[in-house]
CSV table of C-alpha atoms and ligand atoms in Angstrom, one decimal:
chain,number,residue,atom,x,y,z
A,1,UNK,CA,7.2,82.7,145.5
A,2,UNK,CA,9.1,85.1,143.0
A,3,UNK,CA,12.5,85.8,142.0
A,4,UNK,CA,13.9,89.1,140.2
A,5,UNK,CA,15.7,88.6,137.0
A,6,UNK,CA,18.9,90.5,138.3
A,7,UNK,CA,18.2,94.0,136.6
A,8,UNK,CA,15.3,94.7,139.0
A,9,UNK,CA,12.8,94.4,136.2
A,10,UNK,CA,9.7,92.4,136.3
A,11,UNK,CA,9.3,89.5,138.5
A,12,UNK,CA,8.3,86.0,137.2
A,13,UNK,CA,6.5,83.6,139.1
A,14,UNK,CA,8.5,80.6,139.5
A,15,UNK,CA,5.5,78.5,139.4
A,16,UNK,CA,4.9,79.4,135.7
A,17,UNK,CA,8.5,79.1,134.8
A,18,UNK,CA,8.7,76.0,132.4
A,19,UNK,CA,12.3,74.7,131.8
A,20,UNK,CA,13.0,73.6,128.1
A,21,UNK,CA,14.6,70.3,129.1
A,22,UNK,CA,13.5,67.4,127.1
A,23,UNK,CA,11.3,65.0,129.2
A,24,UNK,CA,12.6,61.4,129.4
A,25,UNK,CA,9.8,58.8,128.4
A,26,UNK,CA,9.6,55.1,129.1
A,27,UNK,CA,9.0,52.8,126.4
A,28,UNK,CA,8.9,49.0,126.5
A,29,UNK,CA,10.8,47.4,123.5
A,30,UNK,CA,10.4,43.6,122.4
A,31,UNK,CA,13.7,42.2,122.3
A,32,UNK,CA,12.6,39.8,119.5
A,33,UNK,CA,10.8,42.2,117.0
A,34,UNK,CA,11.9,45.5,118.4
A,35,UNK,CA,8.1,46.7,118.4
A,36,UNK,CA,7.5,49.6,121.1
A,37,UNK,CA,4.7,50.0,123.6
A,38,UNK,CA,3.9,52.6,126.0
A,39,UNK,CA,2.9,49.9,128.6
A,40,UNK,CA,4.3,46.7,129.7
A,41,UNK,CA,2.6,43.3,128.1
A,42,UNK,CA,3.5,39.7,129.2
A,43,UNK,CA,3.0,39.0,125.4
A,44,UNK,CA,4.7,41.3,122.8
A,45,UNK,CA,1.7,42.7,120.7
A,46,UNK,CA,4.0,42.7,117.7
A,47,UNK,CA,5.3,39.1,117.3
A,48,UNK,CA,3.5,37.4,120.1
A,49,UNK,CA,7.0,36.3,122.0
A,50,UNK,CA,6.2,36.0,125.7
A,51,UNK,CA,8.3,38.0,128.3
A,52,UNK,CA,10.3,39.7,125.6
A,53,UNK,CA,9.5,43.3,126.7
A,54,UNK,CA,12.4,45.4,128.3
A,55,UNK,CA,12.1,48.7,129.5
A,56,UNK,CA,14.1,51.6,128.2
A,57,UNK,CA,14.3,55.3,128.9
A,58,UNK,CA,14.3,57.7,126.0
A,59,UNK,CA,14.8,61.4,125.7
A,60,UNK,CA,12.0,62.9,123.8
A,61,UNK,CA,13.0,65.3,121.0
A,62,UNK,CA,13.1,68.9,122.1
A,63,UNK,CA,10.2,70.2,120.2
A,64,UNK,CA,12.2,72.2,117.7
A,65,UNK,CA,10.5,72.3,114.3
A,66,UNK,CA,12.0,70.2,111.7
A,67,UNK,CA,13.9,71.6,108.8
A,68,UNK,CA,11.6,72.2,105.7
A,69,UNK,CA,14.4,73.3,103.4
A,70,UNK,CA,14.1,71.3,100.2
A,71,UNK,CA,17.2,69.5,98.9
A,72,UNK,CA,18.3,69.0,95.3
A,73,UNK,CA,18.2,65.4,93.9
A,74,UNK,CA,21.1,64.4,91.7
A,75,UNK,CA,21.1,62.5,88.5
A,76,UNK,CA,22.8,59.2,89.2
A,77,UNK,CA,25.0,59.7,86.3
A,78,UNK,CA,26.5,62.9,88.0
A,79,UNK,CA,27.2,60.8,91.2
A,80,UNK,CA,30.9,60.4,92.1
A,81,UNK,CA,31.4,57.0,93.0
A,82,UNK,CA,35.0,55.9,94.1
A,83,UNK,CA,35.8,52.3,92.9
A,84,UNK,CA,37.7,50.6,95.8
A,85,UNK,CA,39.1,47.2,95.4
A,86,UNK,CA,37.6,44.8,97.6
A,87,UNK,CA,39.8,43.6,100.8
A,88,UNK,CA,40.8,40.2,100.6
A,89,UNK,CA,40.8,38.3,104.0
A,90,UNK,CA,43.1,35.7,102.8
A,91,UNK,CA,40.3,33.2,103.7
A,92,UNK,CA,39.1,31.9,100.4
A,93,UNK,CA,35.5,30.7,101.7
A,94,UNK,CA,35.0,34.0,103.5
A,95,UNK,CA,35.8,36.1,100.4
A,96,UNK,CA,33.8,34.1,98.2
A,97,UNK,CA,30.7,34.6,100.6
A,98,UNK,CA,31.4,38.1,100.9
A,99,UNK,CA,31.2,38.3,96.9
A,100,UNK,CA,35.0,38.7,96.4
A,101,UNK,CA,36.2,40.2,99.9
A,102,UNK,CA,35.3,43.0,102.1
A,103,UNK,CA,34.0,46.2,100.5
A,104,UNK,CA,35.7,49.3,102.1
A,105,UNK,CA,33.4,51.0,104.4
A,106,UNK,CA,30.9,48.2,104.7
A,107,UNK,CA,29.4,46.7,107.8
A,108,UNK,CA,29.3,43.0,108.0
A,109,UNK,CA,27.4,41.2,110.8
A,110,UNK,CA,28.7,37.7,111.6
A,111,UNK,CA,26.2,35.7,113.8
A,112,UNK,CA,26.7,32.3,115.4
A,113,UNK,CA,26.1,30.5,118.5
A,114,UNK,CA,28.6,30.7,121.5
A,115,UNK,CA,31.8,28.7,120.8
A,116,UNK,CA,31.3,28.3,117.2
A,117,UNK,CA,34.4,30.2,116.1
A,118,UNK,CA,33.3,33.8,115.3
A,119,UNK,CA,36.2,35.1,117.2
A,120,UNK,CA,38.7,32.7,115.5
A,121,UNK,CA,37.5,33.5,111.9
A,122,UNK,CA,37.5,37.4,112.4
A,123,UNK,CA,40.9,37.1,114.2
A,124,UNK,CA,42.2,35.2,111.3
A,125,UNK,CA,40.9,37.5,108.7
A,126,UNK,CA,42.3,40.6,110.7
A,127,UNK,CA,45.7,38.7,110.9
A,128,UNK,CA,45.9,38.0,107.1
A,129,UNK,CA,44.6,41.5,106.4
A,130,UNK,CA,47.5,43.0,108.7
A,131,UNK,CA,50.0,40.8,107.1
A,132,UNK,CA,48.9,42.3,104.0
A,133,UNK,CA,49.8,45.7,104.9
A,134,UNK,CA,46.2,47.0,105.9
A,135,UNK,CA,45.6,49.0,108.9
A,136,UNK,CA,43.4,46.6,111.3
A,137,UNK,CA,41.7,47.0,115.0
A,138,UNK,CA,40.3,44.3,116.8
A,139,UNK,CA,37.8,45.7,119.5
A,140,UNK,CA,36.8,43.2,122.0
A,141,UNK,CA,34.2,43.7,124.5
A,142,UNK,CA,34.1,39.8,125.7
A,143,UNK,CA,37.9,38.9,126.1
A,144,UNK,CA,40.9,40.8,127.7
A,145,UNK,CA,43.9,41.4,125.5
A,146,UNK,CA,45.7,38.5,127.2
A,147,UNK,CA,42.8,36.1,126.2
A,148,UNK,CA,42.9,37.5,122.6
A,149,UNK,CA,46.7,37.0,122.5
A,150,UNK,CA,46.5,33.3,123.5
A,151,UNK,CA,44.1,32.6,120.8
A,152,UNK,CA,46.2,34.6,118.2
A,153,UNK,CA,49.1,32.4,119.1
A,154,UNK,CA,47.7,29.4,117.5
A,155,UNK,CA,46.5,31.2,114.6
A,156,UNK,CA,48.5,31.5,111.3
A,157,UNK,CA,49.4,34.8,109.4
A,158,UNK,CA,50.1,37.9,111.4
A,159,UNK,CA,47.3,37.3,114.1
A,160,UNK,CA,49.9,38.6,116.7
A,161,UNK,CA,50.5,41.9,114.9
A,162,UNK,CA,46.9,42.9,115.0
A,163,UNK,CA,46.3,46.1,117.3
A,164,UNK,CA,43.7,45.1,119.9
A,165,UNK,CA,41.5,47.3,122.1
A,166,UNK,CA,39.8,45.5,125.1
A,167,UNK,CA,36.9,48.1,126.0
A,168,UNK,CA,33.1,47.9,126.5
A,169,UNK,CA,32.4,51.9,126.4
A,170,UNK,CA,31.0,52.8,122.9
A,171,UNK,CA,32.3,56.4,123.2
A,172,UNK,CA,35.9,55.2,123.9
A,173,UNK,CA,35.5,52.8,121.1
A,174,UNK,CA,34.2,55.3,118.5
A,175,UNK,CA,36.9,57.8,119.6
A,176,UNK,CA,39.8,55.2,119.0
A,177,UNK,CA,38.2,54.4,115.7
A,178,UNK,CA,38.3,58.1,114.7
A,179,UNK,CA,41.9,58.5,115.9
A,180,UNK,CA,43.4,55.2,114.6
A,181,UNK,CA,41.4,55.0,111.2
A,182,UNK,CA,41.9,51.3,110.6
A,183,UNK,CA,40.8,50.2,107.1
A,184,UNK,CA,39.1,46.8,108.8
A,185,UNK,CA,37.9,46.6,112.2
A,186,UNK,CA,36.2,43.8,114.2
A,187,UNK,CA,33.9,44.5,116.9
A,188,UNK,CA,33.4,41.6,119.1
A,189,UNK,CA,30.7,41.6,120.0
A,190,UNK,CA,28.0,44.2,119.3
A,191,UNK,CA,26.2,43.0,122.5
A,192,UNK,CA,28.9,43.8,124.9
A,193,UNK,CA,29.4,47.5,123.9
A,194,UNK,CA,27.6,50.1,126.0
A,195,UNK,CA,26.5,53.5,125.3
A,196,UNK,CA,27.0,55.5,128.6
A,197,UNK,CA,23.9,57.9,127.8
A,198,UNK,CA,21.5,55.1,127.5
A,199,UNK,CA,20.2,53.6,130.9
A,200,UNK,CA,19.4,50.0,129.5
A,201,UNK,CA,21.8,47.3,130.1
A,202,UNK,CA,24.5,46.4,127.4
A,203,UNK,CA,23.0,43.7,125.0
A,204,UNK,CA,19.5,45.1,125.6
A,205,UNK,CA,17.5,46.1,122.2
A,206,UNK,CA,18.1,49.8,122.6
A,207,UNK,CA,21.8,49.3,123.1
A,208,UNK,CA,22.4,47.1,120.3
A,209,UNK,CA,20.4,49.2,117.9
A,210,UNK,CA,22.2,52.5,119.3
A,211,UNK,CA,25.6,50.9,119.1
A,212,UNK,CA,25.3,49.3,115.8
A,213,UNK,CA,23.8,52.9,114.5
A,214,UNK,CA,26.7,54.8,116.0
A,215,UNK,CA,29.3,52.6,114.6
A,216,UNK,CA,27.6,52.4,111.2
A,217,UNK,CA,27.5,56.4,110.9
A,218,UNK,CA,31.4,56.7,112.0
A,219,UNK,CA,32.4,53.7,109.6
A,220,UNK,CA,30.6,55.3,106.7
A,221,UNK,CA,32.0,58.7,107.2
A,222,UNK,CA,35.7,57.3,107.6
A,223,UNK,CA,35.4,54.5,105.1
A,224,UNK,CA,36.0,52.0,107.9
A,225,UNK,CA,35.1,48.3,106.9
A,226,UNK,CA,33.4,46.8,110.3
A,227,UNK,CA,33.0,43.3,111.0
A,228,UNK,CA,30.5,43.3,113.8
A,229,UNK,CA,30.1,39.9,115.6
A,230,UNK,CA,26.8,39.1,117.0
A,231,UNK,CA,25.2,36.3,119.1
A,232,UNK,CA,22.3,34.2,118.3
A,233,UNK,CA,19.4,33.2,120.6
A,234,UNK,CA,18.6,29.6,121.5
A,235,UNK,CA,16.2,29.8,118.5
A,236,UNK,CA,19.0,30.7,116.1
A,237,UNK,CA,17.9,34.3,115.4
A,238,UNK,CA,20.3,37.0,115.8
A,239,UNK,CA,20.2,38.3,119.5
A,240,UNK,CA,18.5,41.7,119.8
A,241,UNK,CA,16.3,43.3,117.1
A,242,UNK,CA,15.9,42.3,113.5
A,243,UNK,CA,16.6,46.1,112.8
A,244,UNK,CA,20.4,45.0,113.1
A,245,UNK,CA,19.9,43.0,110.1
A,246,UNK,CA,18.5,46.2,108.0
A,247,UNK,CA,21.3,48.3,109.1
A,248,UNK,CA,24.2,46.5,108.0
A,249,UNK,CA,25.3,45.6,104.4
A,250,UNK,CA,26.0,41.9,105.0
A,251,UNK,CA,24.7,39.3,107.3
A,252,UNK,CA,26.8,36.2,107.7
A,253,UNK,CA,25.6,33.1,109.7
A,254,UNK,CA,28.0,30.7,111.1
A,255,UNK,CA,26.5,27.4,111.8
A,256,UNK,CA,27.3,23.8,113.0
A,257,UNK,CA,27.3,22.1,116.2
A,258,UNK,CA,29.9,23.0,118.6
A,259,UNK,CA,31.1,19.4,119.4
A,260,UNK,CA,31.3,18.7,115.7
A,261,UNK,CA,34.2,19.7,113.5
A,262,UNK,CA,32.5,21.0,110.6
A,263,UNK,CA,31.1,24.7,110.4
A,264,UNK,CA,29.3,26.4,107.6
A,265,UNK,CA,29.1,30.0,106.8
A,266,UNK,CA,26.4,31.5,104.6
A,267,UNK,CA,25.3,35.0,103.6
A,268,UNK,CA,21.8,35.6,104.7
A,269,UNK,CA,22.0,39.1,103.2
A,270,UNK,CA,24.4,40.6,100.9
A,271,UNK,CA,24.3,44.1,99.3
A,272,UNK,CA,27.3,43.4,97.3
A,273,UNK,CA,27.2,39.8,96.4
A,274,UNK,CA,24.8,36.7,96.1
A,275,UNK,CA,23.4,35.0,99.0
A,276,UNK,CA,23.6,31.5,97.5
A,277,UNK,CA,27.0,30.7,98.5
A,278,UNK,CA,28.0,28.5,101.6
A,279,UNK,CA,31.6,27.9,103.0
A,280,UNK,CA,32.4,24.7,104.9
A,281,UNK,CA,35.3,25.0,107.6
A,282,UNK,CA,36.9,22.8,110.1
A,283,UNK,CA,38.1,23.9,113.5
A,284,UNK,CA,41.4,22.5,114.1
A,285,UNK,CA,44.3,23.3,116.4
A,286,UNK,CA,45.5,26.0,113.9
A,287,UNK,CA,42.2,27.7,113.6
A,288,UNK,CA,39.5,27.3,111.1
A,289,UNK,CA,40.6,25.4,108.0
A,290,UNK,CA,38.5,25.7,104.9
A,291,UNK,CA,37.3,22.5,103.4
A,292,UNK,CA,37.2,23.2,99.8
A,293,UNK,CA,36.1,19.9,98.7
A,294,UNK,CA,33.5,18.9,101.2
A,295,UNK,CA,31.9,16.4,99.4
A,296,UNK,CA,35.0,14.3,99.1
A,297,UNK,CA,35.1,14.2,102.8
A,298,UNK,CA,31.5,13.2,103.3
A,299,UNK,CA,31.3,10.5,100.7
A,300,UNK,CA,34.8,9.1,101.8
A,301,UNK,CA,33.2,8.9,105.5
A,302,UNK,CA,30.1,7.5,104.2
A,303,UNK,CA,29.2,4.0,105.5
A,304,UNK,CA,27.8,1.5,103.3
A,305,UNK,CA,25.6,0.2,106.2
A,306,UNK,CA,21.9,-0.2,106.2
A,307,UNK,CA,20.3,3.1,107.2
A,308,UNK,CA,22.8,5.1,105.1
A,309,UNK,CA,22.5,7.0,101.9
A,310,UNK,CA,24.3,10.1,100.4
A,311,UNK,CA,22.1,13.0,99.6
A,312,UNK,CA,23.1,15.1,96.5
A,313,UNK,CA,22.0,18.6,98.4
A,314,UNK,CA,22.2,22.0,97.1
A,315,UNK,CA,24.0,24.5,99.5
A,316,UNK,CA,23.1,27.7,97.9
A,317,UNK,CA,24.6,27.6,94.2
A,318,UNK,CA,26.8,24.7,95.1
A,319,UNK,CA,26.2,21.2,95.3
A,320,UNK,CA,27.1,19.3,98.2
A,321,UNK,CA,27.2,15.5,99.0
A,322,UNK,CA,26.3,14.6,102.5
A,323,UNK,CA,25.5,11.3,104.3
A,324,UNK,CA,22.0,10.9,105.8
A,325,UNK,CA,21.7,8.1,108.5
A,326,UNK,CA,18.7,6.6,110.2
A,327,UNK,CA,18.2,4.2,112.9
A,328,UNK,CA,14.9,2.5,113.6
A,329,UNK,CA,14.7,0.8,116.7
A,330,UNK,CA,11.8,-0.9,118.9
A,331,UNK,CA,10.5,1.7,121.6
A,332,UNK,CA,9.0,1.3,124.9
A,333,UNK,CA,7.9,4.9,124.7
A,334,UNK,CA,4.4,6.3,123.9
A,335,UNK,CA,4.4,8.1,121.4
A,336,UNK,CA,7.9,6.7,120.3
A,337,UNK,CA,10.9,9.0,119.8
A,338,UNK,CA,11.4,10.9,116.4
A,339,UNK,CA,14.6,12.7,116.7
A,340,UNK,CA,16.0,14.6,113.6
A,341,UNK,CA,19.5,16.2,113.5
A,342,UNK,CA,20.5,18.5,110.6
A,343,UNK,CA,16.8,18.1,109.1
A,344,UNK,CA,13.6,19.6,110.0
A,345,UNK,CA,11.5,17.5,112.4
A,346,UNK,CA,8.4,18.3,110.6
A,347,UNK,CA,9.7,17.1,107.2
A,348,UNK,CA,10.7,14.0,109.2
A,349,UNK,CA,7.1,13.5,110.4
A,350,UNK,CA,5.7,13.8,106.8
A,351,UNK,CA,8.2,11.6,105.3
A,352,UNK,CA,7.5,8.9,107.7
A,353,UNK,CA,3.7,9.3,107.2
A,354,UNK,CA,3.9,8.9,103.5
A,355,UNK,CA,6.4,5.8,104.0
A,356,UNK,CA,3.7,4.2,105.9
A,357,UNK,CA,0.7,5.2,103.9
A,358,UNK,CA,2.0,5.0,100.5
A,359,UNK,CA,5.2,2.9,100.4
A,360,UNK,CA,4.5,0.0,102.7
A,361,UNK,CA,7.2,0.9,105.3
A,362,UNK,CA,5.4,1.5,108.6
A,363,UNK,CA,7.8,2.4,111.5
A,364,UNK,CA,4.7,2.6,113.8
A,365,UNK,CA,5.7,2.3,117.4
A,366,UNK,CA,9.4,2.3,117.0
A,367,UNK,CA,11.9,4.9,117.5
A,368,UNK,CA,13.3,6.7,114.6
A,369,UNK,CA,16.6,8.7,114.5
A,370,UNK,CA,17.8,10.6,111.5
A,371,UNK,CA,21.0,12.4,111.3
A,372,UNK,CA,22.8,14.3,108.5
A,373,UNK,CA,26.7,13.2,109.4
A,374,UNK,CA,29.4,15.9,109.9
A,375,UNK,CA,27.1,18.2,111.7
A,376,UNK,CA,25.7,19.8,108.5
A,377,UNK,CA,22.3,21.2,108.3
A,378,UNK,CA,20.1,20.7,105.1
A,379,UNK,CA,17.2,22.9,104.9
A,380,UNK,CA,15.6,22.1,101.6
A,381,UNK,CA,12.7,19.6,100.3
A,382,UNK,CA,15.3,17.7,98.1
A,383,UNK,CA,16.4,15.9,101.3
A,384,UNK,CA,12.9,14.2,101.8
A,385,UNK,CA,13.9,11.4,99.7
A,386,UNK,CA,17.2,10.8,101.4
A,387,UNK,CA,15.4,10.6,104.7
A,388,UNK,CA,12.8,8.1,103.2
A,389,UNK,CA,15.5,5.8,101.6
A,390,UNK,CA,17.5,5.8,104.9
A,391,UNK,CA,14.6,5.0,107.3
A,392,UNK,CA,13.2,2.3,104.9
A,393,UNK,CA,16.7,0.7,104.6
A,394,UNK,CA,17.3,1.1,108.5
A,395,UNK,CA,13.9,-0.5,109.0
A,396,UNK,CA,14.4,-3.5,106.8
A,397,UNK,CA,18.0,-3.8,107.7
A,398,UNK,CA,19.1,-3.9,104.2
A,399,UNK,CA,21.9,-1.8,102.8
A,400,UNK,CA,21.0,0.3,99.7
A,401,UNK,CA,22.4,-0.8,96.4
A,402,UNK,CA,23.5,-4.0,97.6
A,403,UNK,CA,25.9,-2.2,100.1
A,404,UNK,CA,28.6,-2.2,97.3
A,405,UNK,CA,29.1,1.6,97.1
A,406,UNK,CA,27.1,4.3,98.5
A,407,UNK,CA,23.8,5.3,96.8
A,408,UNK,CA,23.1,9.0,96.1
A,409,UNK,CA,19.7,10.5,95.8
A,410,UNK,CA,17.7,13.7,95.9
A,411,UNK,CA,13.9,14.6,95.4
A,412,UNK,CA,11.0,16.0,97.3
A,413,UNK,CA,8.3,13.5,98.6
A,414,UNK,CA,4.9,14.7,98.1
A,415,UNK,CA,1.9,13.9,100.3
A,416,UNK,CA,0.4,11.3,97.8
A,417,UNK,CA,3.5,9.5,97.8
A,418,UNK,CA,4.8,11.0,94.5
A,419,UNK,CA,8.5,12.1,93.9
A,420,UNK,CA,8.7,15.8,92.9
A,421,UNK,CA,11.6,17.2,91.2
A,422,UNK,CA,13.7,20.0,93.0
A,423,UNK,CA,16.3,22.7,91.5
A,424,UNK,CA,19.5,22.3,89.8
A,425,UNK,CA,19.2,18.3,89.3
A,426,UNK,CA,22.0,18.7,86.6
A,427,UNK,CA,24.5,20.0,89.0
A,428,UNK,CA,23.5,17.6,91.7
A,429,UNK,CA,23.9,14.6,89.3
A,430,UNK,CA,27.5,16.0,88.0
A,431,UNK,CA,28.5,16.3,91.6
A,432,UNK,CA,27.4,12.6,92.4
A,433,UNK,CA,29.2,11.4,89.1
A,434,UNK,CA,32.3,13.3,90.0
A,435,UNK,CA,32.7,11.0,93.1
A,436,UNK,CA,31.7,7.9,91.3
A,437,UNK,CA,28.3,7.5,92.8
A,438,UNK,CA,26.1,5.8,90.3
A,439,UNK,CA,23.2,5.1,90.1
A,440,UNK,CA,21.7,8.2,91.5
A,441,UNK,CA,18.0,7.9,92.5
A,442,UNK,CA,16.0,10.9,91.6
A,443,UNK,CA,12.4,11.7,90.5
A,444,UNK,CA,11.9,10.5,86.9
A,445,UNK,CA,9.9,8.3,84.7
A,446,UNK,CA,10.8,4.9,86.3
A,447,UNK,CA,10.9,6.5,89.7
A,448,UNK,CA,7.8,8.7,90.0
A,449,UNK,CA,6.8,7.6,93.2
A,450,UNK,CA,8.5,6.9,96.5
A,451,UNK,CA,7.4,3.2,96.2
A,452,UNK,CA,9.1,2.8,92.9
A,453,UNK,CA,12.2,4.7,94.3
A,454,UNK,CA,12.3,2.1,97.3
A,455,UNK,CA,12.3,-0.8,94.9
A,456,UNK,CA,15.1,0.5,92.9
A,457,UNK,CA,17.2,1.4,95.8
A,458,UNK,CA,16.6,-1.8,97.8
A,459,UNK,CA,16.6,-4.0,95.0
A,460,UNK,CA,19.8,-2.5,93.9
A,461,UNK,CA,18.6,-2.4,90.3
A,462,UNK,CA,19.9,0.6,88.1
A,463,UNK,CA,17.7,3.9,88.5
A,464,UNK,CA,16.9,6.1,86.1
A,465,UNK,CA,19.4,6.6,83.5
A,466,UNK,CA,20.1,10.0,84.7
B,501,ATP,N1,43.7,24.3,120.4
B,501,ATP,C1,42.6,24.1,120.0
B,501,ATP,N2,42.4,23.3,119.1
B,501,ATP,C2,41.1,23.1,118.3
B,501,ATP,N3,40.0,23.8,118.7
B,501,ATP,C3,40.1,24.7,119.5
B,501,ATP,C4,41.2,25.0,120.0
B,501,ATP,N4,41.1,26.1,121.1
B,501,ATP,C5,39.8,26.4,121.0
B,501,ATP,N5,39.1,25.7,120.0
B,501,ATP,C6,37.9,25.7,119.4
B,501,ATP,O1,37.6,27.0,119.2
B,501,ATP,C7,36.1,27.3,119.6
B,501,ATP,C8,36.0,28.7,120.2
B,501,ATP,O2,36.3,29.6,119.3
B,501,ATP,P1,35.7,31.2,119.4
B,501,ATP,O3,36.3,31.5,120.7
B,501,ATP,O4,36.3,31.6,118.1
B,501,ATP,O5,34.4,30.9,119.4
B,501,ATP,P2,33.4,32.3,119.3
B,501,ATP,O6,32.3,32.0,118.5
B,501,ATP,O7,34.0,33.6,119.4
B,501,ATP,O8,32.6,31.9,121.0
B,501,ATP,P3,32.0,32.9,121.8
B,501,ATP,O9,30.7,33.1,121.5
B,501,ATP,O10,32.4,32.5,123.2
B,501,ATP,O11,32.6,34.4,121.7
B,501,ATP,C9,35.6,26.4,120.6
B,501,ATP,O12,34.5,25.8,120.3
B,501,ATP,C10,37.0,25.2,120.9
B,501,ATP,O13,36.4,24.2,120.5
B,502,MG,MG1,34.3,35.2,120.7
């Protein structure tokens, strides 16, 4: 078959005509680690996750040679850097964790499990910013405008004045952002937006990456600060690829248990501030309320019963007193139950083993439950001693320190039964003293081993003069 090229010139065989259309290819992308592979695998070759590979269609690059023009590097001193004041969200704890407010043009990813209060927190921040005369925009792909209004009605500030856009199409969102040019925008959530030119479903790795990438580019070009809300998976990682974490300037994690009132907000990454701080909030009818003095609350609520001890923990650079409770009860199960809420299960197993082997407190076939009160999560070795004391006190049925006032402690338990020092002992001690907790049981000369610490705590004698 042939065809004429109009002018009656030479004929071209259609069979040899190659269209210059980029060819779509199919790749399989892991939804946990974003590893790409040409074939589908049951187990991701990158991170070993099972059943995590999802198909994605890609358009191959159109084969044009890349530009080879050299660019001129600039000396840093010659770079024009405008100084922008940070935008205060009016929520003290949030500002503190961001490093003093939102940096204009920055991208903040806020992750958290369902119902934890991400939409509430971001709505409150936008309401305060709007009230302070900033231009804001709330983009929601999850809820209708009516639902957002209902939430805003119970929030303080100018939450009802915030313009909202209930939309899931990425191009519409980007065009609106470009037209409205807000100073601060919330996108709730990154997993619900959908780029029409990608075939994969909203929330898939490719979509999430594309959505975040295009929003980032527009936000940087137009100097729009964006708070991106992201869902987390059951395991606690941000759903979708970790690549999102590299893309943004700041990653905040909103934690806590939905049924509990306390929630903690911490920075996992911050290009403009430290990642050491943590904020404590409480969910109330009027929205999230900052708990400025969380230690006072937790100490006030602490029981003086057997099985209770106050842990002088460090949440980043901030000392926090939390109550650790234990219950030891006879079990009919083999093996017996070991339940840990708010602490690592493996740490509990380690502490129980050391208690039995080196401190004469065997819980053998009993069920052991350990709980950090208030739904707080403590991820530091300094919690070991609190777990050990709480379990020993529960097992013996004896209140620590004679049950008069709560006993505070901190320290790491070593495998040979020794107590090891942990970071910031002075700040922990100062915080415990502030609330009249004395003595404080901590690694020291008279309490070098877990056995000695137990003797001091259960005997009610004075601990190391700390
Ligand atoms: N009137 C109220 N008083 C107290 N708490 C409330 C009230 N209304 C809702 N809540 C709490 O607010 C939480 C929901 O908050 P929010 O919608 O901000 O969460 P989210 O993290 O955005 O959830 P999702 O992942 O579903 O988007 C619920 O856990 C609920 O307990
Ligand atoms: Mg929400």
